[in-house]
mmCIF file with all atom_site columns, C-alpha atoms and ligand atoms in Angstrom:
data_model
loop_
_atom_site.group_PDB
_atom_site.id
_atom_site.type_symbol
_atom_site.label_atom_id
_atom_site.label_alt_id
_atom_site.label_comp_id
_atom_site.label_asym_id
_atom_site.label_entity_id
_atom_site.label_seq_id
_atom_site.pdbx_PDB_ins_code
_atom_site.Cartn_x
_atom_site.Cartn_y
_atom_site.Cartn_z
_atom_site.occupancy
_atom_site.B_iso_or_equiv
_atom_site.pdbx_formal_charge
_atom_site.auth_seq_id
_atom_site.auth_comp_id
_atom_site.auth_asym_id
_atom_site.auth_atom_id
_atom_site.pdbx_PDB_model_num
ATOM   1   C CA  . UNK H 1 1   ? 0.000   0.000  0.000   1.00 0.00 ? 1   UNK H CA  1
ATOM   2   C CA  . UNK H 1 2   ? 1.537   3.605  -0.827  1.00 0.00 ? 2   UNK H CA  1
ATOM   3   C CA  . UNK H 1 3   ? 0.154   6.464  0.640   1.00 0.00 ? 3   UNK H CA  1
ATOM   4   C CA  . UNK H 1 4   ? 0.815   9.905  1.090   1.00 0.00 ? 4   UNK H CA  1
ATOM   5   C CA  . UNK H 1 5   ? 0.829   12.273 4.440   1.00 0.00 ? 5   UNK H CA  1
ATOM   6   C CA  . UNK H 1 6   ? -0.533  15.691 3.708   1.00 0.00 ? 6   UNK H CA  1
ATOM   7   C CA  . UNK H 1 7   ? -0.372  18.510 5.548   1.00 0.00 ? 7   UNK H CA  1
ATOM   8   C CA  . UNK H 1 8   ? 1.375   21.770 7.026   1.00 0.00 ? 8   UNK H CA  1
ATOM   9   C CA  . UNK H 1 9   ? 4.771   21.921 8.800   1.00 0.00 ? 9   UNK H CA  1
ATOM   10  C CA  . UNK H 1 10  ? 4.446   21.097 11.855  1.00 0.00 ? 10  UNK H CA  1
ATOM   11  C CA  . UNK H 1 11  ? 0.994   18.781 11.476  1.00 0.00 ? 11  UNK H CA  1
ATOM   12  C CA  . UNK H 1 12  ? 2.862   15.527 13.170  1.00 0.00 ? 12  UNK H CA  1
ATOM   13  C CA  . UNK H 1 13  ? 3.167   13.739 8.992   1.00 0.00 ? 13  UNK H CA  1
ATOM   14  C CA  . UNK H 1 14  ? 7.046   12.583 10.413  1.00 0.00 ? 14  UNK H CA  1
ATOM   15  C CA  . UNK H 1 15  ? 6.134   11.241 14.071  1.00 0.00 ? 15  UNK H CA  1
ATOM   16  C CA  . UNK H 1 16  ? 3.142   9.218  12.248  1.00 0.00 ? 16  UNK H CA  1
ATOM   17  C CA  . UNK H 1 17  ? 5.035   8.204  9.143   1.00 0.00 ? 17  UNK H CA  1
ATOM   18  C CA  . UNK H 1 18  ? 7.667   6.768  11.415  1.00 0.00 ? 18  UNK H CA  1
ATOM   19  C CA  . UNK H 1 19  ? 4.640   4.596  13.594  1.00 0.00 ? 19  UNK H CA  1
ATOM   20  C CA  . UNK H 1 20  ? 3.773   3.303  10.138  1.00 0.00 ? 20  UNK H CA  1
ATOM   21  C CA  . UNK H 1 21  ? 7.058   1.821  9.720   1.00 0.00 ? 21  UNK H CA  1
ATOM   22  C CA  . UNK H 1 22  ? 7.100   -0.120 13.173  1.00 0.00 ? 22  UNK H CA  1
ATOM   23  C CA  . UNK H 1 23  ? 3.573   -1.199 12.639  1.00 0.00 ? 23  UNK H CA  1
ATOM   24  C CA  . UNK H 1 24  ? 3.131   -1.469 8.825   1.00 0.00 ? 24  UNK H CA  1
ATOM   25  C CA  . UNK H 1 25  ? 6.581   -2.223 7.437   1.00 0.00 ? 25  UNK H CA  1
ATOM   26  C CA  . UNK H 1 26  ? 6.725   0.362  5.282   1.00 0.00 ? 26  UNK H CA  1
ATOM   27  C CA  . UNK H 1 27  ? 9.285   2.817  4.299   1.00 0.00 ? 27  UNK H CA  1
ATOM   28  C CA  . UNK H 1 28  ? 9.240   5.995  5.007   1.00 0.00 ? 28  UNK H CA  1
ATOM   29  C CA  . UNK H 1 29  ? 10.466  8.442  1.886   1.00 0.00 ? 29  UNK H CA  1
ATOM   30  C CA  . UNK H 1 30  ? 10.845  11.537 3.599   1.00 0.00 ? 30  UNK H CA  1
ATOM   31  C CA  . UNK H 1 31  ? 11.872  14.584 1.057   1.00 0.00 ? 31  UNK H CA  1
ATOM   32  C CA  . UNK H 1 32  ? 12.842  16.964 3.852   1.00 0.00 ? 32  UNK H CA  1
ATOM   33  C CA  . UNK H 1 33  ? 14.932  14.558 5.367   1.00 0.00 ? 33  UNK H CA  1
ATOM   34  C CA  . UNK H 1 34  ? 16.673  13.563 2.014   1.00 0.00 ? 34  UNK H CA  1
ATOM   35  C CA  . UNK H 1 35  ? 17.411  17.485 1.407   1.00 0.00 ? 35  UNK H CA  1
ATOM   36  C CA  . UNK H 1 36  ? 18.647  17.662 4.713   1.00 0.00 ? 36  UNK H CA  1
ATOM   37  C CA  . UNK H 1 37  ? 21.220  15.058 4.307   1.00 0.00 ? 37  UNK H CA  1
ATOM   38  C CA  . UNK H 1 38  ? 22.003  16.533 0.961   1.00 0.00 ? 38  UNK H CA  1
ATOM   39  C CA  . UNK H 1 39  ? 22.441  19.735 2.625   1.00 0.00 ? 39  UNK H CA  1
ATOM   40  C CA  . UNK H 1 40  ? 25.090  17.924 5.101   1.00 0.00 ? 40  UNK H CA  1
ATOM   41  C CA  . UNK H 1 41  ? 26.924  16.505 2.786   1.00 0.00 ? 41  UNK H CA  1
ATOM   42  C CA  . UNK H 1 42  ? 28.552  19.984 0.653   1.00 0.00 ? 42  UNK H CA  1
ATOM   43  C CA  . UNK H 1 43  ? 26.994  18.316 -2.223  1.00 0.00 ? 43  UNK H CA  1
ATOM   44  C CA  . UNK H 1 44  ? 26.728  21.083 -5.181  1.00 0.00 ? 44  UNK H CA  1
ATOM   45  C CA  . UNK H 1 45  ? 22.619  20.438 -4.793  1.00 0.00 ? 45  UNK H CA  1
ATOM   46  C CA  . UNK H 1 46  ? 23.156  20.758 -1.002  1.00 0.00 ? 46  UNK H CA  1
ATOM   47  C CA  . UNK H 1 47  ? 25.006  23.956 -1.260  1.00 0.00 ? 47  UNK H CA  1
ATOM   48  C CA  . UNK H 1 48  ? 21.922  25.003 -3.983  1.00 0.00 ? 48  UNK H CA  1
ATOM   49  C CA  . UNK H 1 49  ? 18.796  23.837 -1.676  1.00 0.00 ? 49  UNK H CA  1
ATOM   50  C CA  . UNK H 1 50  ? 20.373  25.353 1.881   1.00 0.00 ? 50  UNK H CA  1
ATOM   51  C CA  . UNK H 1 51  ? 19.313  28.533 1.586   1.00 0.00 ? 51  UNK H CA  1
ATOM   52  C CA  . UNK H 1 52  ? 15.884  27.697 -0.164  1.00 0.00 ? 52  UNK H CA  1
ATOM   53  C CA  . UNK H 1 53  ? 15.211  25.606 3.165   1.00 0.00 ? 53  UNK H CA  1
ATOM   54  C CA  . UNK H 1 54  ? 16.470  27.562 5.816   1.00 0.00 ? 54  UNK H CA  1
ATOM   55  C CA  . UNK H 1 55  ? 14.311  30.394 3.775   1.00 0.00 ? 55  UNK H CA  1
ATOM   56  C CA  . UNK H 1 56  ? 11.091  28.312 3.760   1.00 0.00 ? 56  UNK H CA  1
ATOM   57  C CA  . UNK H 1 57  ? 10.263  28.419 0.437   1.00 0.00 ? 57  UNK H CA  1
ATOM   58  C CA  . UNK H 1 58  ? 10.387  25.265 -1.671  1.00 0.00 ? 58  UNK H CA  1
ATOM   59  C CA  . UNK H 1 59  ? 12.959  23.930 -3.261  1.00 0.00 ? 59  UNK H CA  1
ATOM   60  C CA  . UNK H 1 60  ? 12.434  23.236 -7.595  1.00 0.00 ? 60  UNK H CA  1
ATOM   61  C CA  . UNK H 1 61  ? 10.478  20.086 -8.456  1.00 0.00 ? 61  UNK H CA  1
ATOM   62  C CA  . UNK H 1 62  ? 12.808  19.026 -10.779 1.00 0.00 ? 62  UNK H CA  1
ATOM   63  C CA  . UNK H 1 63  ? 15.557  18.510 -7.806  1.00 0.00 ? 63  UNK H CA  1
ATOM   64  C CA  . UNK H 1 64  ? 12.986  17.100 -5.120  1.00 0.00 ? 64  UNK H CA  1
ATOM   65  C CA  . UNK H 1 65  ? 11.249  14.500 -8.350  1.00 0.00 ? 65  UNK H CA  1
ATOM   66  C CA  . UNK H 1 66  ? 14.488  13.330 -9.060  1.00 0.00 ? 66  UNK H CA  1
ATOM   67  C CA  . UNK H 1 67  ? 15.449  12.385 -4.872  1.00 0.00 ? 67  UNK H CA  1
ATOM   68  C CA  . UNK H 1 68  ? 12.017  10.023 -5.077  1.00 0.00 ? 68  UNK H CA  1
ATOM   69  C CA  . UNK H 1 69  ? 12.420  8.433  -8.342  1.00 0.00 ? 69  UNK H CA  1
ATOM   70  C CA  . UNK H 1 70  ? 15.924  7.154  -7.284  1.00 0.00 ? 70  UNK H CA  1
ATOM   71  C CA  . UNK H 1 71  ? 14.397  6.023  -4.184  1.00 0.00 ? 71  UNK H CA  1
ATOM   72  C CA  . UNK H 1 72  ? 11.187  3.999  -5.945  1.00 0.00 ? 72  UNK H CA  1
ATOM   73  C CA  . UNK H 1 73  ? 13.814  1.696  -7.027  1.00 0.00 ? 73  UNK H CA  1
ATOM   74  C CA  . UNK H 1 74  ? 14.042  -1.528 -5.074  1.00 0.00 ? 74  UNK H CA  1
ATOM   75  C CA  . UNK H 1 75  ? 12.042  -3.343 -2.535  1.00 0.00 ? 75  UNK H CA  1
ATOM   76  C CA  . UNK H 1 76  ? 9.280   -1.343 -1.033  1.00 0.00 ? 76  UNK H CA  1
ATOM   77  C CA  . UNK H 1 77  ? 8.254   -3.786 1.316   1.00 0.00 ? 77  UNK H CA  1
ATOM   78  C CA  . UNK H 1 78  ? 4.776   -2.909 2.861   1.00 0.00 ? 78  UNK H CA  1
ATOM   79  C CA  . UNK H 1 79  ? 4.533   0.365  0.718   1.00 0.00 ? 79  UNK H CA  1
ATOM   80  C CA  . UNK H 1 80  ? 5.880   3.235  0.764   1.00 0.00 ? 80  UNK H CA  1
ATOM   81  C CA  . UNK H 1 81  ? 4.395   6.337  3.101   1.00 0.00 ? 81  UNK H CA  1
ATOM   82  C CA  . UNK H 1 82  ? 5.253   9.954  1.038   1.00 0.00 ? 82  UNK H CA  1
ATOM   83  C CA  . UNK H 1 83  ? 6.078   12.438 4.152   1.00 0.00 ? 83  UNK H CA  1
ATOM   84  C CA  . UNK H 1 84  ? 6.777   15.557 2.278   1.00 0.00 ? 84  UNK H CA  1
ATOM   85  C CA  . UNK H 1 85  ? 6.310   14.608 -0.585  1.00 0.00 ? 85  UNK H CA  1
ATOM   86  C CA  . UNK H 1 86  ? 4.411   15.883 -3.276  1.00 0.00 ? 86  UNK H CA  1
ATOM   87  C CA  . UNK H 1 87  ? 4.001   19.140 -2.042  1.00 0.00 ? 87  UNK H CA  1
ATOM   88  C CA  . UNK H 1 88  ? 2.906   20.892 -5.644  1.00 0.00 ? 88  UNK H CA  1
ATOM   89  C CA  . UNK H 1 89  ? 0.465   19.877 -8.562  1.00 0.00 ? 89  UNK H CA  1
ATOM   90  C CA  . UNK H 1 90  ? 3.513   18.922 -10.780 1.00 0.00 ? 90  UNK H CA  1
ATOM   91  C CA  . UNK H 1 91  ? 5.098   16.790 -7.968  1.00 0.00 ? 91  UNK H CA  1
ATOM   92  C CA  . UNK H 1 92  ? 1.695   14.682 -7.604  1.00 0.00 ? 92  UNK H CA  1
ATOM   93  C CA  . UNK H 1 93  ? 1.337   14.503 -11.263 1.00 0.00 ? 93  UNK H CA  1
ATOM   94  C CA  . UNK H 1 94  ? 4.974   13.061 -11.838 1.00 0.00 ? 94  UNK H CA  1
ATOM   95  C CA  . UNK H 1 95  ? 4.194   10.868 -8.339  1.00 0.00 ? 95  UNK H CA  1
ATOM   96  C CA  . UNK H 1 96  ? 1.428   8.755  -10.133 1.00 0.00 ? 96  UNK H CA  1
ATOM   97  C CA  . UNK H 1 97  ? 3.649   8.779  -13.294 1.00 0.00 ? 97  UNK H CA  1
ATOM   98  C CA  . UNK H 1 98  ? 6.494   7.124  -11.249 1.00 0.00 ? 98  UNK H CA  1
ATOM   99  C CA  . UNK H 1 99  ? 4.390   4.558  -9.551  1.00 0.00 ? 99  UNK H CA  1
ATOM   100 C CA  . UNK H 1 100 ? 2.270   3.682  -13.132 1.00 0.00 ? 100 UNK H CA  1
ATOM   101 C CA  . UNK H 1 101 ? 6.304   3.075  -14.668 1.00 0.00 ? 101 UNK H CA  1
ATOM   102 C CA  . UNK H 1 102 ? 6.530   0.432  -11.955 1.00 0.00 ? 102 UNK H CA  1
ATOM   103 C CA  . UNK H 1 103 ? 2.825   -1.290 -12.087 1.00 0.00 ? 103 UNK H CA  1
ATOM   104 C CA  . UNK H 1 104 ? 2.283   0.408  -8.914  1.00 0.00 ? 104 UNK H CA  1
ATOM   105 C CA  . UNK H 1 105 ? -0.467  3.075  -7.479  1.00 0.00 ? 105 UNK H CA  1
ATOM   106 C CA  . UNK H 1 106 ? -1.357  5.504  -4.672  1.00 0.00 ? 106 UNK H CA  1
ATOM   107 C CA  . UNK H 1 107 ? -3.967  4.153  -2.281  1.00 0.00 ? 107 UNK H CA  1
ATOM   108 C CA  . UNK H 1 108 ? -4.767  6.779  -0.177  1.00 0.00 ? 108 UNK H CA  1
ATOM   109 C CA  . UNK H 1 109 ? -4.275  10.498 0.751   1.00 0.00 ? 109 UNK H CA  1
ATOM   110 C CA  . UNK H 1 110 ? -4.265  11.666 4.403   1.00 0.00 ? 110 UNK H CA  1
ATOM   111 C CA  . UNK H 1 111 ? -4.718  14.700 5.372   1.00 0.00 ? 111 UNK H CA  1
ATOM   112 C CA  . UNK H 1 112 ? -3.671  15.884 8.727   1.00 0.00 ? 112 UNK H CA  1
ATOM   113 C CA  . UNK H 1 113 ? -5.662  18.893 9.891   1.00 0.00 ? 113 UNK H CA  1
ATOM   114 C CA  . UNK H 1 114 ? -4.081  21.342 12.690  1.00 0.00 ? 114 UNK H CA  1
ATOM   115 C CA  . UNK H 1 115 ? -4.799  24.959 12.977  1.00 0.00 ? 115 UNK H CA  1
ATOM   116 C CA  . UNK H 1 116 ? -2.135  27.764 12.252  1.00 0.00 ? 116 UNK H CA  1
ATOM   117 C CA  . UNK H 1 117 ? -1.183  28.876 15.857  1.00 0.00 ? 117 UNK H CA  1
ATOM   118 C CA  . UNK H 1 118 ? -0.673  25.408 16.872  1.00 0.00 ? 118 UNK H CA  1
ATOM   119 C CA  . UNK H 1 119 ? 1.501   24.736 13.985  1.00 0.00 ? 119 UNK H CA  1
ATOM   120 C CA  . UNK H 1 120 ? 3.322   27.375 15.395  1.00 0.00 ? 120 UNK H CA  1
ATOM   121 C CA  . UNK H 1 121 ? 3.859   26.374 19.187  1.00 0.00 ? 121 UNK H CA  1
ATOM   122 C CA  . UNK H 1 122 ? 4.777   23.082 18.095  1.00 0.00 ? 122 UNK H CA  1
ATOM   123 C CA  . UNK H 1 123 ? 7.393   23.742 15.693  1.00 0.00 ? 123 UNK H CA  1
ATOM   124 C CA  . UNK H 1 124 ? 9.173   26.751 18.437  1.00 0.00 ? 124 UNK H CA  1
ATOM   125 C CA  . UNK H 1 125 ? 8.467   23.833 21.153  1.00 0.00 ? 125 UNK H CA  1
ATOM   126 C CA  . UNK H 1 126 ? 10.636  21.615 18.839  1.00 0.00 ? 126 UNK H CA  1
ATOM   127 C CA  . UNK H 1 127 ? 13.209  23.685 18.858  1.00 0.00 ? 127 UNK H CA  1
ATOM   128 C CA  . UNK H 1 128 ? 13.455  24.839 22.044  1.00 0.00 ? 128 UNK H CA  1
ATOM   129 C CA  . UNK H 1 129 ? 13.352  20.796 22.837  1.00 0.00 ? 129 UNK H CA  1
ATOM   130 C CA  . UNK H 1 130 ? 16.678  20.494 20.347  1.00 0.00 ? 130 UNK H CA  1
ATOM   131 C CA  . UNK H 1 131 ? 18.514  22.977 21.928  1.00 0.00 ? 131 UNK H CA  1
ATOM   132 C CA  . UNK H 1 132 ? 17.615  22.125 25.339  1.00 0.00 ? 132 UNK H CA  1
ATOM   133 C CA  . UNK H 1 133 ? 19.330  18.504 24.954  1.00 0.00 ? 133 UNK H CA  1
ATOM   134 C CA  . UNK H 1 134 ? 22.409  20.479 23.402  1.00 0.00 ? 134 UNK H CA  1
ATOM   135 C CA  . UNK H 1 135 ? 21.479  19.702 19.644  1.00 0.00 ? 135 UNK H CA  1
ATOM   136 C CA  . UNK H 1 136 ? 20.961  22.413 17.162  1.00 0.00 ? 136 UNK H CA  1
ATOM   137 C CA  . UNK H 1 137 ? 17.241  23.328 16.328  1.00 0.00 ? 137 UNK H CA  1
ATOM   138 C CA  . UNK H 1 138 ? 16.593  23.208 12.425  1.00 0.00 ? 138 UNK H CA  1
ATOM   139 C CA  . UNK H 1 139 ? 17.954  26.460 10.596  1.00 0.00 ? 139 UNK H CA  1
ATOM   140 C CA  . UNK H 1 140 ? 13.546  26.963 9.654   1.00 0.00 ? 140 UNK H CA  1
ATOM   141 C CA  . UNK H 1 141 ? 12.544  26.430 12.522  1.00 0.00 ? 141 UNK H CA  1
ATOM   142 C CA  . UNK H 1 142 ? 12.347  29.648 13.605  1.00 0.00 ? 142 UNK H CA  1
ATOM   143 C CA  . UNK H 1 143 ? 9.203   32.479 13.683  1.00 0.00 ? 143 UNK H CA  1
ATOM   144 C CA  . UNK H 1 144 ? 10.466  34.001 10.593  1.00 0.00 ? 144 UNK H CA  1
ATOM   145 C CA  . UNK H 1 145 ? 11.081  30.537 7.950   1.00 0.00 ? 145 UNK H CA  1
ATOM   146 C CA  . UNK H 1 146 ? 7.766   28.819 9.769   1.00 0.00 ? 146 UNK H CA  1
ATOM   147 C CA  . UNK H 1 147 ? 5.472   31.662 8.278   1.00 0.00 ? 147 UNK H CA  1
ATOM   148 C CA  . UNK H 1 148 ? 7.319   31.473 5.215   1.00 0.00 ? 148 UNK H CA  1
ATOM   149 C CA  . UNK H 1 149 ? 6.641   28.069 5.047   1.00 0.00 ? 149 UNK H CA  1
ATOM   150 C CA  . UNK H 1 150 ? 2.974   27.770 6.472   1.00 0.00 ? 150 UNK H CA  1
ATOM   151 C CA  . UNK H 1 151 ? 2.465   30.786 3.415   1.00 0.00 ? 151 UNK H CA  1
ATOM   152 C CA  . UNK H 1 152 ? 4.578   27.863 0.667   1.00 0.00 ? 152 UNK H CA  1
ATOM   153 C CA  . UNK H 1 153 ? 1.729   25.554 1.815   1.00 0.00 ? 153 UNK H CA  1
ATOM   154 C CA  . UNK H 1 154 ? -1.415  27.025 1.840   1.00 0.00 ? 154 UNK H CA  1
ATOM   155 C CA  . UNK H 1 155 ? 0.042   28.618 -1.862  1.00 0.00 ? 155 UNK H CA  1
ATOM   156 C CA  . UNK H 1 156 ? 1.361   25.874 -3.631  1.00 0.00 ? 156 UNK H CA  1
ATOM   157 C CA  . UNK H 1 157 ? 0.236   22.278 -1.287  1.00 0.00 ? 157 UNK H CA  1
ATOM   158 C CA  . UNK H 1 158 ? -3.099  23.187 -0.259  1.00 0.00 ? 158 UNK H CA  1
ATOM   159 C CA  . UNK H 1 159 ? -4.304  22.860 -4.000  1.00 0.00 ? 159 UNK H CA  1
ATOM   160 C CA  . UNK H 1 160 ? -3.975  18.967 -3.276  1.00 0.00 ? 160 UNK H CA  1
ATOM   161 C CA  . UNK H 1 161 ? -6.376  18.818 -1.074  1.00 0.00 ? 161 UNK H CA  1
ATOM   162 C CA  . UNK H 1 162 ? -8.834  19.354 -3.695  1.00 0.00 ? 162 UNK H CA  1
ATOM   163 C CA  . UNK H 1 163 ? -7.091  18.016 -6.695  1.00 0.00 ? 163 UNK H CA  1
ATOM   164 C CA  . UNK H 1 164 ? -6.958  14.351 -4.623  1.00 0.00 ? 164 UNK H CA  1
ATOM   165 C CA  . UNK H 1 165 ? -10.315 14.810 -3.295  1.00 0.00 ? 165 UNK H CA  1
ATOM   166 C CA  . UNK H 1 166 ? -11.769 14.582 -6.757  1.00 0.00 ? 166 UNK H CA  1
ATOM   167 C CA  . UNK H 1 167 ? -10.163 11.704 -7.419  1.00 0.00 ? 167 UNK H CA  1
ATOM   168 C CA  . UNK H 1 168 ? -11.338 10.106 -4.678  1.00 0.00 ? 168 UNK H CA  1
ATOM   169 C CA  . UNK H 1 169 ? -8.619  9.516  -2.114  1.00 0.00 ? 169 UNK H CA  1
ATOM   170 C CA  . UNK H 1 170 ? -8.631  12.011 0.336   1.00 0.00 ? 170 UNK H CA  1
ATOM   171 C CA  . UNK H 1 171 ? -9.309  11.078 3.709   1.00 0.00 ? 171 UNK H CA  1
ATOM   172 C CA  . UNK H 1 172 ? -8.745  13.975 7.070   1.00 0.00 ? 172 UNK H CA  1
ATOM   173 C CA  . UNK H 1 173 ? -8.128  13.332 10.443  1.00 0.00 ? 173 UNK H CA  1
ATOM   174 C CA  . UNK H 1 174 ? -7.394  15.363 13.197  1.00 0.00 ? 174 UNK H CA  1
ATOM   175 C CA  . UNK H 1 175 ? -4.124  16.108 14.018  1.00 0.00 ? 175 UNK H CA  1
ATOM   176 C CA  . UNK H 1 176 ? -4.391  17.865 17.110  1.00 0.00 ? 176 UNK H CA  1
ATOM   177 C CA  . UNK H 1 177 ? -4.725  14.736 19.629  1.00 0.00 ? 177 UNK H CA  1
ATOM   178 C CA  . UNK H 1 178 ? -1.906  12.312 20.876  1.00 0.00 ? 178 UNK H CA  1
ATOM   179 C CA  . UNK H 1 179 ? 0.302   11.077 18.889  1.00 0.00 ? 179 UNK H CA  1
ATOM   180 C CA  . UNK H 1 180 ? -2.266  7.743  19.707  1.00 0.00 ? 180 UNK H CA  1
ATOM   181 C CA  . UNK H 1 181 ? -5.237  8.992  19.149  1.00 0.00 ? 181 UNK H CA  1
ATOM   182 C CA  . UNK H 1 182 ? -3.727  10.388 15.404  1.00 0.00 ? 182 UNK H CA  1
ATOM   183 C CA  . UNK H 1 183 ? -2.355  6.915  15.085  1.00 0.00 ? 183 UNK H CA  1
ATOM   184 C CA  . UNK H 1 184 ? -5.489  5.551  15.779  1.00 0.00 ? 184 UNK H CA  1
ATOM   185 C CA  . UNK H 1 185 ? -7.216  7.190  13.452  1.00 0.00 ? 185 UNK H CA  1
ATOM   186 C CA  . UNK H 1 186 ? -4.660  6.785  10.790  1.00 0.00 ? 186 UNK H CA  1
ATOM   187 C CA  . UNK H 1 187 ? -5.160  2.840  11.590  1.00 0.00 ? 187 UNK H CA  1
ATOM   188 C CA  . UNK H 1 188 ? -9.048  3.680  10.194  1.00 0.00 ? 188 UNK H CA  1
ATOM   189 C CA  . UNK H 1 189 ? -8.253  4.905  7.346   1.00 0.00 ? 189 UNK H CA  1
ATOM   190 C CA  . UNK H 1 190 ? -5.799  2.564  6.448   1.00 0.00 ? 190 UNK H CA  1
ATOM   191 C CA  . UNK H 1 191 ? -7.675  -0.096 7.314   1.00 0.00 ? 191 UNK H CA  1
ATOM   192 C CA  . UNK H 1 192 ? -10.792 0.847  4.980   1.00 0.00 ? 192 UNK H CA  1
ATOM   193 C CA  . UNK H 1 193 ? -8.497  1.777  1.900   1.00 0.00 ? 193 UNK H CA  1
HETATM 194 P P1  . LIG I 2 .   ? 10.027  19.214 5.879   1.00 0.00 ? 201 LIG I P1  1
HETATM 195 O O1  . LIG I 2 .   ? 11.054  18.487 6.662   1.00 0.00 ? 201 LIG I O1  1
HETATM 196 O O2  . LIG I 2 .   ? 9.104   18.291 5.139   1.00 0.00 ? 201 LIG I O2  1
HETATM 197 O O3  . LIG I 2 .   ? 9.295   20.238 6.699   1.00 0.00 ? 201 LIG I O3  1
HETATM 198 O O4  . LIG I 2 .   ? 10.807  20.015 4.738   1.00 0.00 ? 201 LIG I O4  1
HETATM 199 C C1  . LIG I 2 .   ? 11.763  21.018 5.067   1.00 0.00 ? 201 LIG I C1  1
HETATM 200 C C2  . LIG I 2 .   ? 12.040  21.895 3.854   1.00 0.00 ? 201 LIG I C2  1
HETATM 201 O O5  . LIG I 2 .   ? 12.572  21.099 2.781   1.00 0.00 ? 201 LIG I O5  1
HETATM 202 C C3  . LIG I 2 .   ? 10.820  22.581 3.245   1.00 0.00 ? 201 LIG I C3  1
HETATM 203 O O6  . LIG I 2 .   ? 10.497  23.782 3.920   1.00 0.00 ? 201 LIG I O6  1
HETATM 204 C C4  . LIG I 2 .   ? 11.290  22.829 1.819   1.00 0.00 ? 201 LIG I C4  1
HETATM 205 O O7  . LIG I 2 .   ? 12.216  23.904 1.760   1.00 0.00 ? 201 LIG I O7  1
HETATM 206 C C5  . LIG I 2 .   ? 12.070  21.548 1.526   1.00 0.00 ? 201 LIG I C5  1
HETATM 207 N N1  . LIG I 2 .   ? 11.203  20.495 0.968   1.00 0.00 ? 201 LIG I N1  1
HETATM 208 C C6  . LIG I 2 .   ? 10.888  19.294 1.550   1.00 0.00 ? 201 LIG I C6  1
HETATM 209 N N2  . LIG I 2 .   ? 10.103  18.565 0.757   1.00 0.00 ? 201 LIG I N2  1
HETATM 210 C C7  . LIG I 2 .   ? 9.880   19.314 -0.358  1.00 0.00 ? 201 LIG I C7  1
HETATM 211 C C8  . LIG I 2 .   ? 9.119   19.113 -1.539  1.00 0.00 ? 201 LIG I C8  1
HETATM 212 N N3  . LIG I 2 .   ? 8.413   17.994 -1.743  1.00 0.00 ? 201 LIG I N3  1
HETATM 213 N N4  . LIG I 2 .   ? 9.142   20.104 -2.478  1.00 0.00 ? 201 LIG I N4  1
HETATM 214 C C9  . LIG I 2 .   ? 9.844   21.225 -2.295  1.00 0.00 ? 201 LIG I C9  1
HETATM 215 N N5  . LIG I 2 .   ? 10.575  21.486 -1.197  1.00 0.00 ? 201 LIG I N5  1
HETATM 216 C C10 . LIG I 2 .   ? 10.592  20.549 -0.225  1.00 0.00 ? 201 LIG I C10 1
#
């Protein structure tokens, strides 16, 4: 089963992607992580994509399409959960392109649904967490790069919402309980698709 985690920065789409794994088997493709790593490495697309990131705007399709078409190769287990991942029209039209090259398909769409202020607190708690236990906080995750990026995704991933809606895949849940309860719910969906 492949299925994709939809929703703002901040909305919990990594915490519940990485339950999936334990309980599902599935593998986690994680975009942000991947440009993370890239940025890491002083790579010439990590140099490139660093200050797009630490901005909060989003980096070009063409670099992000090409990070999950190398990854689609291989085993994929129980399926694979998209955290991230598409986060524009063109990125979930080349998505169903890459799975219909392998014989494969998207099953469902989950939306996770947390309000703006929230989003917020969360994201500041996070970092304040990080540096607390002597790690650095994420260069976005500050006030500044968190509207910039709330403002990327009601602009450019919000219009998925309604574009996977009409095809009949979208499913919401709440993503302002427990990380169980949003698990739970999750489980549901999952369950019916
Ligand atoms: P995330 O860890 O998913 O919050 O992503 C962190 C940052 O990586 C985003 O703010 C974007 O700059 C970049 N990014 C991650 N995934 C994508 C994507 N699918 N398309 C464009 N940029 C992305």
């Amino acid at each position: 089963m492949n299925i994709i985690l939809l929703g703002p920065p901040g909305a919990g789409k990594g915490t519940q992607a990485s339950r999936l794994v334990e309980t599902r088997d599935m593998i986690q493709l994680s975009t942000g992580d991947m440009l993370r790593e890239a940025k890491t490495s002083g790579t010439e697309m990590g140099k490139i994509v660093a200050e797009v990131m630490d901005r909060g705007d989003l980096v070009t399709d063409e670099i992000v399409i090409g990070l999950i078409r190398e990854k689609l190769d291989g085993d994929n287990k129980g399926g694979f959960i998209f955290d991230g991942f598409p986060r524009t029209l063109a990125q979930a039209d080349a998505l169903s392109d890459l799975l219909a090259e392998k014989g494969d398909r998207l099953d469902a769409v989950i939306e996770m649904r947390v309000d703006d202020e929230t989003l917020v607190q969360r994201i500041l708690g996070r970092a304040r967490e990080a540096e607390a236990a002597g790690n650095a906080a994420r260069a976005d995750d500050n006030e500044d790069s968190i509207r910039t990026r709330l403002m990327a995704y009601y602009k450019q991933t919000a219009p998925l919402i309604g574009y996977y809606h009409a095809k009949g895949m979208l499913s919401s849940v709440d993503g302002l309980g427990g990380i169980d309860e949003v698990a739970g719910e999750i489980q549901k969906v999952l369950d019916k698709a």
